XYZ file of N, CA and C in Angstrom:
243
model
N 8.222 0.408 -14.600
C 8.278 -0.920 -13.642
C 8.255 -1.720 -14.948
N 8.764 -3.667 -14.219
C 9.702 -4.294 -14.262
C 8.694 -5.488 -14.665
N 7.679 -6.195 -15.454
C 7.127 -7.231 -15.007
C 7.118 -8.254 -14.124
N 8.630 -8.803 -13.617
C 8.610 -9.604 -12.813
C 8.797 -9.178 -11.249
N 8.310 -7.781 -10.852
C 8.723 -7.263 -9.663
C 7.592 -7.160 -9.086
N 7.327 -7.340 -7.915
C 5.961 -7.072 -7.255
C 5.639 -5.652 -7.179
N 4.787 -5.246 -7.303
C 3.545 -3.960 -7.199
C 3.004 -3.686 -6.069
N 3.371 -2.804 -5.199
C 3.144 -2.693 -3.971
C 3.106 -1.259 -3.769
N 1.960 -0.821 -2.687
C 1.620 0.187 -2.479
C 1.955 0.765 -0.756
N 2.188 1.531 -0.464
C 2.966 2.022 1.062
C 1.986 2.284 1.831
N 1.721 2.614 3.036
C 0.168 2.952 3.598
C 0.987 3.375 4.554
N 1.195 4.349 5.185
C 1.817 4.916 6.558
C 1.533 6.574 6.773
N 0.491 6.573 8.163
C 0.666 8.346 8.097
C 1.349 9.084 7.975
N 2.824 8.770 7.866
C 3.792 9.105 8.698
C 4.975 8.541 7.136
N 5.164 10.179 6.346
C 6.197 10.029 5.585
C 7.186 10.228 5.636
N 8.189 9.970 6.892
C 8.863 9.785 6.716
C 9.173 7.854 7.296
N 8.273 7.514 7.134
C 7.932 6.315 7.577
C 8.109 5.535 6.344
N 7.178 5.959 5.513
C 7.111 5.605 3.857
C 8.133 6.019 3.807
N 9.134 6.874 2.929
C 10.262 6.917 2.934
C 11.047 5.647 3.185
N 11.483 5.833 4.401
C 12.478 4.746 4.373
C 12.539 2.993 4.087
N 11.125 3.455 4.208
C 10.642 1.746 3.480
C 11.305 1.344 2.178
N 10.708 3.147 1.649
C 10.219 2.802 0.232
C 11.831 2.654 0.090
N 13.391 3.587 0.306
C 14.630 3.452 0.424
C 14.858 1.889 1.023
N 14.685 0.913 2.178
C 14.953 -0.399 2.249
C 14.134 -0.934 1.237
N 13.072 -0.814 0.561
C 13.000 -1.789 -0.662
C 13.969 -1.587 -1.606
N 14.129 -0.767 -1.822
C 15.231 0.159 -3.308
C 14.201 -0.905 -4.614
N 15.574 -0.924 -5.322
C 14.563 -1.513 -6.987
C 14.467 -2.838 -6.809
N 13.984 -3.249 -5.957
C 13.431 -4.860 -5.773
C 11.750 -4.768 -6.041
N 11.413 -3.939 -5.641
C 10.395 -3.858 -5.517
C 9.622 -2.392 -7.028
N 8.304 -2.543 -7.319
C 8.139 -1.452 -7.796
C 6.551 -0.693 -6.932
N 6.864 0.168 -6.242
C 5.979 0.862 -5.671
C 5.024 2.038 -6.608
N 4.243 1.363 -6.588
C 2.877 1.767 -7.850
C 2.211 2.749 -6.800
N 2.295 3.293 -5.577
C 1.782 4.426 -5.002
C 1.733 4.201 -3.325
N 1.352 5.927 -2.851
C 1.613 5.887 -0.864
C 0.144 6.164 -0.624
N 0.182 6.449 0.378
C -1.428 6.708 1.296
C -1.155 7.235 2.224
N -1.292 8.333 3.401
C -1.326 8.764 4.452
C -2.374 8.346 5.500
N -3.525 8.331 5.235
C -4.922 8.290 5.621
C -6.134 7.015 4.331
N -7.329 6.970 5.323
C -7.951 5.239 5.244
C -8.401 6.173 3.394
N -8.945 7.474 3.773
C -9.656 7.224 2.330
C -8.662 7.223 0.917
N -6.946 7.501 1.217
C -6.551 7.924 0.409
C -6.110 6.540 -0.465
N -6.233 6.161 0.834
C -5.230 4.114 0.511
C -6.438 3.819 -0.081
N -7.453 3.654 -0.055
C -8.698 3.070 -0.714
C -8.476 4.163 -2.560
N -8.489 4.844 -2.553
C -8.470 5.512 -3.915
C -7.063 4.541 -4.134
N -6.500 5.171 -3.611
C -4.532 4.588 -4.641
C -5.052 2.900 -4.753
N -4.794 2.177 -4.247
C -5.483 0.479 -3.518
C -6.625 0.315 -5.068
N -7.143 0.666 -4.830
C -8.123 0.064 -6.038
C -8.113 0.855 -7.669
N -7.136 2.027 -7.561
C -7.094 2.583 -8.887
C -5.864 1.840 -9.567
N -4.115 1.531 -8.282
C -3.751 0.497 -8.690
C -3.394 -0.942 -8.709
N -4.463 -1.834 -8.180
C -4.495 -3.107 -7.818
C -3.190 -3.955 -7.825
N -2.679 -3.195 -6.754
C -0.901 -3.613 -6.217
C -0.689 -5.373 -6.229
N 0.463 -5.907 -5.582
C 0.100 -7.263 -5.653
C -0.057 -7.458 -3.844
N 1.052 -6.214 -3.396
C 0.982 -6.481 -2.084
C 0.544 -4.869 -1.381
N 0.181 -4.267 0.050
C -0.146 -2.898 0.532
C 0.637 -2.831 1.334
N 1.548 -2.559 2.463
C 1.973 -2.279 3.124
C 1.313 -1.860 3.831
N 0.481 -2.075 5.004
C -0.573 -1.441 5.587
C -0.344 -0.990 7.390
N -0.160 0.043 7.884
C -0.245 1.076 9.085
C -2.010 0.942 9.539
N -1.415 0.020 11.027
C -2.971 -0.178 11.591
C -3.550 1.003 11.885
N -2.402 2.179 12.409
C -3.212 3.322 12.595
C -3.419 4.367 12.006
N -4.508 4.735 11.152
C -4.615 5.870 10.252
C -5.209 6.789 10.821
N -5.213 8.212 10.043
C -6.749 9.233 10.029
C -7.922 8.610 9.256
N -8.481 8.696 9.684
C -9.737 8.372 9.305
C -10.837 6.868 9.730
N -9.575 6.155 10.209
C -9.698 4.856 10.228
C -8.854 4.386 11.128
N -8.618 3.424 10.966
C -7.727 2.315 10.556
C -7.258 1.141 9.494
N -6.514 0.275 9.748
C -6.389 -0.653 8.659
C -7.780 -1.637 8.329
N -8.247 -1.844 9.530
C -9.349 -2.842 9.159
C -10.087 -1.535 7.682
N -10.276 -0.582 8.176
C -11.502 0.091 7.227
C -11.176 0.312 6.186
N -9.710 0.010 5.414
C -9.413 0.240 4.369
C -9.317 -1.499 3.613
N -8.997 -2.413 4.589
C -9.742 -3.742 4.193
C -10.919 -3.811 3.548
N -11.763 -3.658 4.468
C -12.916 -3.931 4.206
C -13.483 -2.981 3.027
N -12.890 -1.560 2.602
C -13.276 -1.081 1.680
C -12.431 -1.803 0.544
N -11.938 -2.376 0.446
C -11.089 -2.659 -0.402
C -11.173 -4.235 -0.993
N -11.341 -5.006 -0.298
C -10.578 -6.772 0.072
C -11.943 -7.305 -1.556
N -12.993 -7.178 -1.661
C -13.745 -7.208 -2.871
C -13.295 -6.877 -3.806
N -12.850 -5.591 -4.055
C -11.931 -5.072 -5.021
C -11.031 -5.274 -5.873
N -9.948 -5.942 -4.749
C -8.982 -6.108 -5.525
C -8.478 -7.596 -4.539
N -9.255 -8.583 -5.188
C -8.991 -9.451 -4.421
C -7.615 -10.784 -4.683
N -6.835 -10.289 -5.297
C -5.824 -10.636 -5.525
C -4.983 -9.852 -4.695
N -5.050 -8.988 -4.071
C -3.812 -7.930 -3.382
C -3.683 -8.758 -1.889
N -2.241 -9.149 -1.652
C -2.279 -9.705 -0.549
C -2.130 -7.584 0.726
N -2.556 -8.217 1.699
C -2.003 -7.046 2.581
C -1.165 -7.406 4.457
N -0.026 -6.310 4.625
C 0.832 -6.956 5.524
C 0.712 -6.049 6.393
């Protein structure tokens, strides 16, 4: 992990999408976690407090809004896209 790079969590229920995004981001960002459903996303985001979360809107166990509602107060510096 490099201090100058953004720390990113990838949230998408499709492993292939996460792998593709990870590849496209390359070495310019630190991928600090991945998740495939709402519960996993909430755990990873709170545990890692990333700078940015790339968040799918349709997830098993709910949707992107459920992740936002569960995380925003606990990781106020994190940005969600």
